[in-house]
GROMACS .gro file of C-alpha atoms in nm:
model
  398
    1MET     CA    1   7.091   1.648  16.441
    2ILE     CA    2   7.251   1.539  16.743
    3ALA     CA    3   7.070   1.262  16.971
    4SER     CA    4   7.021   1.423  17.301
    5SER     CA    5   6.804   1.828  17.129
    6PHE     CA    6   6.566   1.506  17.032
    7PRO     CA    7   6.227   1.518  17.216
    8VAL     CA    8   6.114   1.162  17.361
    9LEU     CA    9   5.855   0.915  17.257
   10ARG     CA   10   5.751   0.661  17.498
   11LEU     CA   11   5.581   0.377  17.447
   12LYS     CA   12   5.283   0.225  17.676
   13PRO     CA   13   5.328  -0.027  17.909
   14LYS     CA   14   5.137  -0.253  17.708
   15ALA     CA   15   5.267  -0.218  17.421
   16ASN     CA   16   5.391  -0.430  17.185
   17ALA     CA   17   5.729  -0.363  17.221
   18ARG     CA   18   5.894  -0.689  17.070
   19ALA     CA   19   5.744  -0.665  16.776
   20ILE     CA   20   5.913  -0.312  16.734
   21ARG     CA   21   6.253  -0.413  16.821
   22HIS     CA   22   6.241  -0.728  16.560
   23GLY     CA   23   6.158  -0.423  16.277
   24ALA     CA   24   5.792  -0.312  16.293
   25PRO     CA   25   5.831  -0.002  16.161
   26TRP     CA   26   5.498   0.180  16.288
   27VAL     CA   27   5.413   0.293  16.606
   28TYR     CA   28   5.035   0.420  16.690
   29ASP     CA   29   4.895   0.671  16.850
   30ASN     CA   30   4.751   0.389  17.120
   31GLU     CA   31   5.075   0.234  17.176
   32LEU     CA   32   5.180   0.605  17.292
   33VAL     CA   33   5.165   0.790  17.560
   34LEU     CA   34   5.069   1.133  17.444
   35ASP     CA   35   5.103   1.400  17.684
   36ARG     CA   36   5.038   1.821  17.592
   37ARG     CA   37   5.375   1.846  17.490
   38SER     CA   38   5.420   1.552  17.236
   39LYS     CA   39   5.072   1.589  17.073
   40ASN     CA   40   5.188   1.971  17.030
   41LEU     CA   41   5.502   1.812  16.762
   42ALA     CA   42   5.501   1.987  16.447
   43PRO     CA   43   5.468   1.733  16.219
   44GLY     CA   44   5.761   1.581  16.068
   45THR     CA   45   6.022   1.589  16.396
   46ILE     CA   46   6.252   1.385  16.458
   47ALA     CA   47   6.196   1.249  16.809
   48VAL     CA   48   6.377   0.945  17.035
   49LEU     CA   49   6.164   0.657  17.081
   50GLU     CA   50   6.199   0.500  17.424
   51ASP     CA   51   6.006   0.167  17.590
   52ALA     CA   52   5.810   0.204  17.878
   53GLU     CA   53   6.131   0.151  18.105
   54ARG     CA   54   6.280   0.466  17.918
   55ASN     CA   55   6.521   0.247  17.707
   56PRO     CA   56   6.608   0.400  17.377
   57MET     CA   57   6.509   0.177  17.147
   58GLY     CA   58   6.534   0.422  16.771
   59LEU     CA   59   6.470   0.762  16.631
   60VAL     CA   60   6.151   0.819  16.460
   61ALA     CA   61   5.967   1.008  16.227
   62THR     CA   62   5.679   1.164  16.406
   63ASN     CA   63   5.317   1.275  16.323
   64PRO     CA   64   5.059   1.334  16.583
   65LEU     CA   65   4.780   1.405  16.353
   66SER     CA   66   4.848   1.046  16.213
   67ARG     CA   67   4.715   0.757  16.338
   68ILE     CA   68   5.076   0.583  16.259
   69THR     CA   69   5.209   0.833  16.503
   70ALA     CA   70   5.598   0.706  16.437
   71ARG     CA   71   5.728   0.592  16.202
   72MET     CA   72   6.081   0.415  16.276
   73ILE     CA   73   6.368   0.534  16.083
   74GLU     CA   74   6.712   0.449  16.234
   75ARG     CA   75   6.817   0.216  16.539
   76ASP     CA   76   7.105   0.448  16.679
   77VAL     CA   77   6.990   0.705  16.828
   78SER     CA   78   7.305   0.927  16.777
   79VAL     CA   79   7.314   0.925  16.414
   80ALA     CA   80   7.192   1.280  16.228
   81ILE     CA   81   6.946   1.261  16.049
   82ASP     CA   82   7.123   1.481  15.736
   83GLN     CA   83   7.201   1.472  15.376
   84ALA     CA   84   7.549   1.186  15.434
   85TRP     CA   85   7.256   1.011  15.621
   86PHE     CA   86   6.999   0.980  15.327
   87ALA     CA   87   7.310   0.938  15.127
   88ALA     CA   88   7.377   0.576  15.235
   89LYS     CA   89   6.991   0.484  15.243
   90ILE     CA   90   7.013   0.593  14.833
   91LYS     CA   91   7.318   0.418  14.786
   92ARG     CA   92   7.236   0.075  14.916
   93ALA     CA   93   6.912   0.104  14.759
   94LEU     CA   94   7.077   0.222  14.400
   95GLU     CA   95   7.372  -0.091  14.425
   96LEU     CA   96   6.986  -0.329  14.436
   97ARG     CA   97   6.890  -0.209  14.108
   98GLU     CA   98   7.153  -0.121  13.939
   99ARG     CA   99   7.228  -0.570  13.970
  100LEU     CA  100   6.887  -0.618  13.876
  101PHE     CA  101   6.853  -0.366  13.579
  102ASP     CA  102   7.061  -0.294  13.247
  103HIS     CA  103   6.916   0.060  13.189
  104PRO     CA  104   6.817   0.326  13.449
  105PHE     CA  105   6.430   0.282  13.445
  106TYR     CA  106   6.274   0.138  13.796
  107ARG     CA  107   6.165   0.212  14.130
  108LEU     CA  108   6.500   0.371  14.344
  109ILE     CA  109   6.353   0.384  14.644
  110HIS     CA  110   6.037   0.121  14.764
  111ALA     CA  111   5.944   0.361  15.127
  112GLU     CA  112   6.000   0.072  15.417
  113ALA     CA  113   6.133  -0.160  15.239
  114ASP     CA  114   6.441   0.017  15.180
  115GLY     CA  115   6.462   0.217  15.501
  116LEU     CA  116   6.281   0.553  15.409
  117PRO     CA  117   5.907   0.533  15.534
  118GLY     CA  118   5.712   0.702  15.312
  119LEU     CA  119   5.896   0.801  15.030
  120VAL     CA  120   5.883   0.618  14.697
  121VAL     CA  121   6.134   0.751  14.396
  122ASP     CA  122   6.142   0.619  14.033
  123ARG     CA  123   6.360   0.668  13.836
  124PHE     CA  124   6.376   0.756  13.459
  125ASP     CA  125   6.748   0.779  13.332
  126SER     CA  126   6.902   1.116  13.437
  127ALA     CA  127   6.556   1.232  13.617
  128LEU     CA  128   6.389   1.137  13.961
  129VAL     CA  129   6.022   1.154  14.001
  130VAL     CA  130   5.996   1.184  14.446
  131GLN     CA  131   5.675   1.089  14.657
  132PRO     CA  132   5.687   1.226  14.980
  133ASN     CA  133   5.368   1.050  15.148
  134ALA     CA  134   5.531   1.117  15.530
  135ALA     CA  135   5.578   1.453  15.720
  136TRP     CA  136   5.892   1.393  15.763
  137LEU     CA  137   6.006   1.381  15.401
  138GLU     CA  138   5.881   1.769  15.334
  139VAL     CA  139   6.041   1.826  15.604
  140LEU     CA  140   6.372   1.739  15.526
  141ILE     CA  141   6.323   1.771  15.157
  142GLU     CA  142   6.644   2.012  15.086
  143PRO     CA  143   6.840   1.677  15.190
  144LEU     CA  144   6.740   1.402  15.027
  145ALA     CA  145   6.702   1.603  14.725
  146THR     CA  146   7.065   1.666  14.717
  147ALA     CA  147   7.172   1.321  14.822
  148LEU     CA  148   7.010   1.190  14.576
  149ALA     CA  149   7.154   1.407  14.266
  150GLU     CA  150   7.508   1.351  14.435
  151VAL     CA  151   7.452   0.972  14.450
  152THR     CA  152   7.262   0.887  14.130
  153GLY     CA  153   7.367   1.177  13.905
  154ALA     CA  154   7.039   1.334  13.884
  155THR     CA  155   7.011   1.613  13.658
  156THR     CA  156   6.605   1.644  13.699
  157ILE     CA  157   6.461   1.596  14.044
  158LEU     CA  158   6.041   1.665  14.014
  159LYS     CA  159   5.851   1.644  14.360
  160ASN     CA  160   5.488   1.430  14.287
  161ALA     CA  161   5.189   1.644  14.381
  162ALA     CA  162   4.952   1.391  14.382
  163GLY     CA  163   5.181   1.241  14.772
  164ARG     CA  164   4.966   1.275  15.022
  165THR     CA  165   5.123   1.456  15.307
  166ARG     CA  166   5.071   1.865  15.212
  167VAL     CA  167   5.330   2.107  15.131
  168LEU     CA  168   5.489   2.248  15.366
  169GLU     CA  169   5.603   2.700  15.315
  170GLY     CA  170   5.887   2.734  15.202
  171LEU     CA  171   5.945   2.400  15.125
  172ASP     CA  172   5.833   2.336  14.792
  173ASP     CA  173   5.918   2.504  14.463
  174GLU     CA  174   5.579   2.594  14.274
  175ASN     CA  175   5.629   2.375  13.998
  176GLY     CA  176   5.758   2.078  14.211
  177VAL     CA  177   6.073   2.131  14.060
  178LEU     CA  178   6.352   2.013  14.298
  179LEU     CA  179   6.632   2.045  14.065
  180GLY     CA  180   6.694   2.140  13.714
  181THR     CA  181   6.446   2.210  13.453
  182ALA     CA  182   6.084   1.975  13.395
  183PRO     CA  183   6.073   1.776  13.070
  184ASN     CA  184   5.792   1.940  12.795
  185ALA     CA  185   5.697   1.565  12.701
  186PRO     CA  186   5.675   1.280  12.789
  187VAL     CA  187   6.009   0.989  12.813
  188MET     CA  188   6.037   0.740  12.688
  189VAL     CA  189   6.073   0.444  12.908
  190PRO     CA  190   6.195   0.138  12.701
  191MET     CA  191   6.063  -0.254  12.940
  192ASN     CA  192   5.917  -0.525  12.839
  193GLY     CA  193   6.059  -0.436  12.493
  194ALA     CA  194   5.762  -0.170  12.454
  195HIS     CA  195   5.702   0.169  12.478
  196TYR     CA  196   5.596   0.373  12.728
  197ALA     CA  197   5.515   0.771  12.706
  198ALA     CA  198   5.539   0.838  13.095
  199ASP     CA  199   5.439   1.227  13.178
  200LEU     CA  200   5.655   1.280  13.482
  201THR     CA  201   5.448   1.635  13.558
  202GLY     CA  202   5.123   1.572  13.463
  203GLY     CA  203   5.037   1.243  13.470
  204GLN     CA  204   4.895   0.945  13.790
  205LYS     CA  205   5.145   0.923  14.048
  206THR     CA  206   5.536   0.931  13.905
  207GLY     CA  207   5.392   0.854  13.551
  208LEU     CA  208   5.418   0.543  13.516
  209PHE     CA  209   5.358   0.202  13.701
  210TYR     CA  210   5.719  -0.017  13.684
  211ASP     CA  211   5.565  -0.250  13.959
  212GLN     CA  212   5.416  -0.453  13.658
  213ARG     CA  213   5.699  -0.522  13.495
  214PRO     CA  214   5.746  -0.902  13.561
  215ASN     CA  215   5.361  -0.945  13.561
  216HIS     CA  216   5.347  -0.705  13.158
  217ALA     CA  217   5.625  -1.030  13.082
  218PHE     CA  218   5.394  -1.284  13.169
  219ALA     CA  219   5.109  -1.211  13.007
  220ALA     CA  220   5.339  -1.095  12.678
  221ARG     CA  221   5.406  -1.444  12.675
  222LEU     CA  222   5.082  -1.539  12.643
  223SER     CA  223   5.004  -1.323  12.409
  224GLU     CA  224   5.213  -1.432  12.083
  225GLY     CA  225   4.948  -1.449  11.750
  226ALA     CA  226   4.664  -1.277  12.009
  227ASP     CA  227   4.415  -1.085  12.027
  228VAL     CA  228   4.447  -0.886  12.321
  229LEU     CA  229   4.201  -0.672  12.586
  230ASP     CA  230   4.352  -0.445  12.819
  231VAL     CA  231   4.104  -0.317  13.085
  232PHE     CA  232   4.207  -0.024  13.288
  233SER     CA  233   4.504   0.001  13.053
  234HIS     CA  234   4.671   0.380  13.215
  235VAL     CA  235   4.920   0.416  12.948
  236GLY     CA  236   4.879   0.058  12.770
  237GLY     CA  237   5.078  -0.126  13.087
  238PHE     CA  238   5.008  -0.464  12.948
  239GLY     CA  239   4.800  -0.411  12.605
  240LEU     CA  240   5.208  -0.266  12.469
  241ALA     CA  241   5.421  -0.547  12.648
  242ALA     CA  242   5.158  -0.804  12.458
  243LEU     CA  243   5.217  -0.650  12.117
  244ALA     CA  244   5.594  -0.620  12.179
  245GLY     CA  245   5.548  -1.021  12.274
  246GLY     CA  246   5.364  -1.064  11.900
  247ALA     CA  247   5.029  -1.004  11.962
  248LYS     CA  248   4.805  -0.970  11.648
  249SER     CA  249   4.603  -0.657  11.831
  250ALA     CA  250   4.559  -0.509  12.125
  251LEU     CA  251   4.240  -0.283  12.224
  252CYS     CA  252   4.343  -0.046  12.573
  253VAL     CA  253   4.040   0.064  12.757
  254ASP     CA  254   4.049   0.344  13.017
  255GLY     CA  255   3.824   0.618  13.165
  256SER     CA  256   4.123   0.908  13.090
  257ALA     CA  257   4.178   1.062  12.791
  258PRO     CA  258   4.534   1.144  12.812
  259ALA     CA  259   4.632   0.789  12.995
  260LEU     CA  260   4.513   0.645  12.624
  261ALA     CA  261   4.687   0.968  12.402
  262LEU     CA  262   5.018   0.807  12.568
  263ALA     CA  263   4.904   0.483  12.544
  264GLU     CA  264   4.911   0.576  12.155
  265LEU     CA  265   5.212   0.758  12.190
  266GLY     CA  266   5.404   0.459  12.279
  267ALA     CA  267   5.265   0.249  12.036
  268LYS     CA  268   5.336   0.442  11.738
  269ASP     CA  269   5.640   0.492  11.905
  270ALA     CA  270   5.754   0.169  11.914
  271GLY     CA  271   5.587   0.092  11.544
  272PHE     CA  272   5.244  -0.086  11.706
  273GLY     CA  273   5.061   0.229  11.533
  274ASP     CA  274   4.855  -0.022  11.329
  275THR     CA  275   4.769  -0.336  11.580
  276MET     CA  276   4.655  -0.124  11.903
  277SER     CA  277   4.321   0.087  11.918
  278THR     CA  278   4.192   0.209  12.189
  279ARG     CA  279   3.826   0.284  12.346
  280LYS     CA  280   3.758   0.575  12.639
  281GLY     CA  281   3.462   0.467  12.858
  282ASP     CA  282   3.395   0.337  13.206
  283ALA     CA  283   3.545  -0.028  13.236
  284PHE     CA  284   3.213  -0.164  13.371
  285ASP     CA  285   3.007  -0.011  13.096
  286VAL     CA  286   3.272  -0.103  12.813
  287LEU     CA  287   3.300  -0.459  12.951
  288GLU     CA  288   2.920  -0.492  12.925
  289ALA     CA  289   2.880  -0.340  12.602
  290LEU     CA  290   3.147  -0.596  12.484
  291GLY     CA  291   2.950  -0.856  12.609
  292LYS     CA  292   2.638  -0.758  12.423
  293ASP     CA  293   2.840  -0.750  12.112
  294GLY     CA  294   2.955  -1.092  12.143
  295ALA     CA  295   3.307  -0.986  12.127
  296GLN     CA  296   3.598  -1.268  12.263
  297TYR     CA  297   3.922  -1.209  12.240
  298ASP     CA  298   4.275  -1.407  12.322
  299VAL     CA  299   4.346  -1.301  12.604
  300VAL     CA  300   4.146  -1.092  12.881
  301ILE     CA  301   4.357  -0.869  13.102
  302CYS     CA  302   4.209  -0.623  13.402
  303ASP     CA  303   4.442  -0.403  13.609
  304PRO     CA  304   4.162  -0.185  13.815
  305PRO     CA  305   4.256   0.039  14.046
  306ALA     CA  306   4.253  -0.018  14.434
  307PHE     CA  307   3.879  -0.190  14.489
  308ALA     CA  308   3.985  -0.223  14.834
  309PRO     CA  309   4.269   0.084  14.991
  310GLY     CA  310   4.177  -0.004  15.303
  311LYS     CA  311   4.001  -0.245  15.574
  312ALA     CA  312   3.611  -0.053  15.596
  313LYS     CA  313   3.600  -0.096  15.224
  314LEU     CA  314   3.756  -0.450  15.226
  315GLU     CA  315   3.391  -0.656  15.158
  316VAL     CA  316   3.274  -0.352  14.879
  317GLY     CA  317   3.586  -0.385  14.719
  318LEU     CA  318   3.600  -0.779  14.668
  319ARG     CA  319   3.221  -0.811  14.526
  320ALA     CA  320   3.380  -0.497  14.292
  321TYR     CA  321   3.688  -0.807  14.199
  322GLU     CA  322   3.443  -1.049  14.182
  323ARG     CA  323   3.149  -0.855  13.929
  324LEU     CA  324   3.506  -0.758  13.699
  325ALA     CA  325   3.597  -1.174  13.671
  326LYS     CA  326   3.264  -1.248  13.617
  327MET     CA  327   3.222  -0.937  13.351
  328ALA     CA  328   3.530  -1.002  13.145
  329ALA     CA  329   3.515  -1.427  13.155
  330PRO     CA  330   3.246  -1.419  12.891
  331LEU     CA  331   3.511  -1.215  12.664
  332VAL     CA  332   3.796  -1.457  12.709
  333LYS     CA  333   3.790  -1.709  12.438
  334GLU     CA  334   3.758  -2.102  12.500
  335GLY     CA  335   4.114  -2.181  12.595
  336GLY     CA  336   4.263  -1.864  12.680
  337TYR     CA  337   4.394  -1.606  12.960
  338LEU     CA  338   4.188  -1.391  13.200
  339VAL     CA  339   4.442  -1.166  13.405
  340LEU     CA  340   4.309  -1.029  13.727
  341CYS     CA  341   4.479  -0.810  13.931
  342SER     CA  342   4.454  -0.566  14.257
  343CYS     CA  343   4.716  -0.293  14.407
  344SER     CA  344   4.436  -0.329  14.750
  345HIS     CA  345   4.687  -0.409  15.046
  346ALA     CA  346   4.357  -0.479  15.263
  347ALA     CA  347   4.222  -0.795  15.000
  348ASP     CA  348   4.472  -1.062  15.102
  349LEU     CA  349   4.597  -1.283  14.800
  350GLY     CA  350   4.332  -1.568  14.977
  351LYS     CA  351   4.066  -1.336  14.951
  352PHE     CA  352   4.109  -1.151  14.603
  353ARG     CA  353   4.204  -1.518  14.473
  354PHE     CA  354   3.826  -1.638  14.600
  355ALA     CA  355   3.632  -1.318  14.476
  356CYS     CA  356   3.802  -1.381  14.146
  357THR     CA  357   3.715  -1.750  14.092
  358ARG     CA  358   3.338  -1.693  14.274
  359GLY     CA  359   3.326  -1.425  13.974
  360ILE     CA  360   3.453  -1.650  13.668
  361GLY     CA  361   3.234  -1.930  13.814
  362ARG     CA  362   2.916  -1.712  13.859
  363ALA     CA  363   2.997  -1.653  13.463
  364ASP     CA  364   2.953  -2.024  13.395
  365ARG     CA  365   3.340  -2.031  13.293
  366ALA     CA  366   3.574  -2.267  13.500
  367GLY     CA  367   3.973  -2.266  13.474
  368SER     CA  368   4.324  -2.367  13.578
  369LEU     CA  369   4.542  -2.112  13.787
  370ILE     CA  370   4.837  -2.090  13.601
  371HIS     CA  371   4.992  -1.829  13.735
  372THR     CA  372   4.997  -1.573  14.054
  373GLY     CA  373   5.229  -1.250  13.976
  374PHE     CA  374   5.327  -0.988  14.250
  375ALA     CA  375   5.533  -0.649  14.163
  376GLY     CA  376   5.895  -0.623  14.067
  377PRO     CA  377   6.227  -0.694  14.284
  378ASP     CA  378   6.276  -0.317  14.243
  379HIS     CA  379   5.942  -0.262  14.464
  380PRO     CA  380   6.078  -0.533  14.752
  381LEU     CA  381   5.841  -0.636  15.036
  382MET     CA  382   5.916  -0.522  15.410
  383PRO     CA  383   5.840  -0.906  15.597
  384GLN     CA  384   5.710  -0.703  15.855
  385LEU     CA  385   5.479  -0.463  15.693
  386ALA     CA  386   5.216  -0.690  15.511
  387GLU     CA  387   5.082  -0.382  15.381
  388SER     CA  388   5.406  -0.375  15.133
  389GLY     CA  389   5.285  -0.720  14.974
  390TYR     CA  390   4.992  -0.495  14.784
  391LEU     CA  391   5.018  -0.626  14.404
  392LYS     CA  392   4.867  -0.973  14.297
  393ALA     CA  393   4.787  -1.092  13.956
  394LEU     CA  394   4.616  -1.380  13.877
  395PHE     CA  395   4.647  -1.566  13.543
  396TYR     CA  396   4.374  -1.842  13.467
  397ARG     CA  397   4.337  -1.998  13.140
  398LEU     CA  398   3.958  -2.065  13.093
   0.00000   0.00000   0.00000
């Protein structure tokens, strides 16, 4: 691709060009002059973004069907967006992860913060799972996959089917395999002394959530000799880490039977089969039942899905976090620990902390906030994009 062949998108005179020049990665539809030509651009088209005075600002990946119509991908408008371009971005991301981790199990590409808007790539040793969340990545999936294999040496590359974009005809294998052969069994992932069973083909998102790694480790430090309750446990994230940290027992609660089966597999693989138990059911129903039974634990952890996935759901989501804290707090023994997590980018830290603390108070409990955790460094935060700082974990001693 050469810059002269790219179509042009132009900012409106009142658009905040300064913010884009200073690193803001997204351009919304109401900031652009959208005529018939630009509205008819195929999703995923690469274009030159110009300011209102027709000065080039960089290359953007476009999608006229999205409110985020343009995503900044490259400041140099003369650069070709090809396999070599992808390889340079991937090498830079890989260098950071290889400094951080002794073993090749981590998030390799974290979207905008790694210069590849909308792209998530998780690494499982020689296998990579790619989640393309923007149309331009679907269009360029072949040079992307080739570059990933070139830089990392991966022998298996899978495309996660749960990505938010539709598969474009002819660009994706029916079974989601971009390279190699899909594994026919869960991949065992060592993390914080625990073993996690990741289903790379049928699991949630890429098969495992690496972002909670540092929070798992902190919870494990609190769990020596403890009875632990892990609610919304998925494949046993906090529960398995707690057992690796010396917990006496861990009860993992989740609504998904396949996820709990993977948790049990991880426990067995690490030798914790006798100390882990699972319970399938709606988390709020289980919390209510445990409360009626008078059950109490030294450590209670709640890591729910996003209750406030966007601004429209913020108030409803905050009430759900408050309710969760109110129901979980009575299950914590005197002097024990309550861990409450949120992956809702719309609920910032202050709002989330207020909702949780209010819920604890409504349960007639009190305590101190001893630690606030965030996503690990393989999930870097882009300072100009508040949405990239989505994960929060609050550790209370009650």
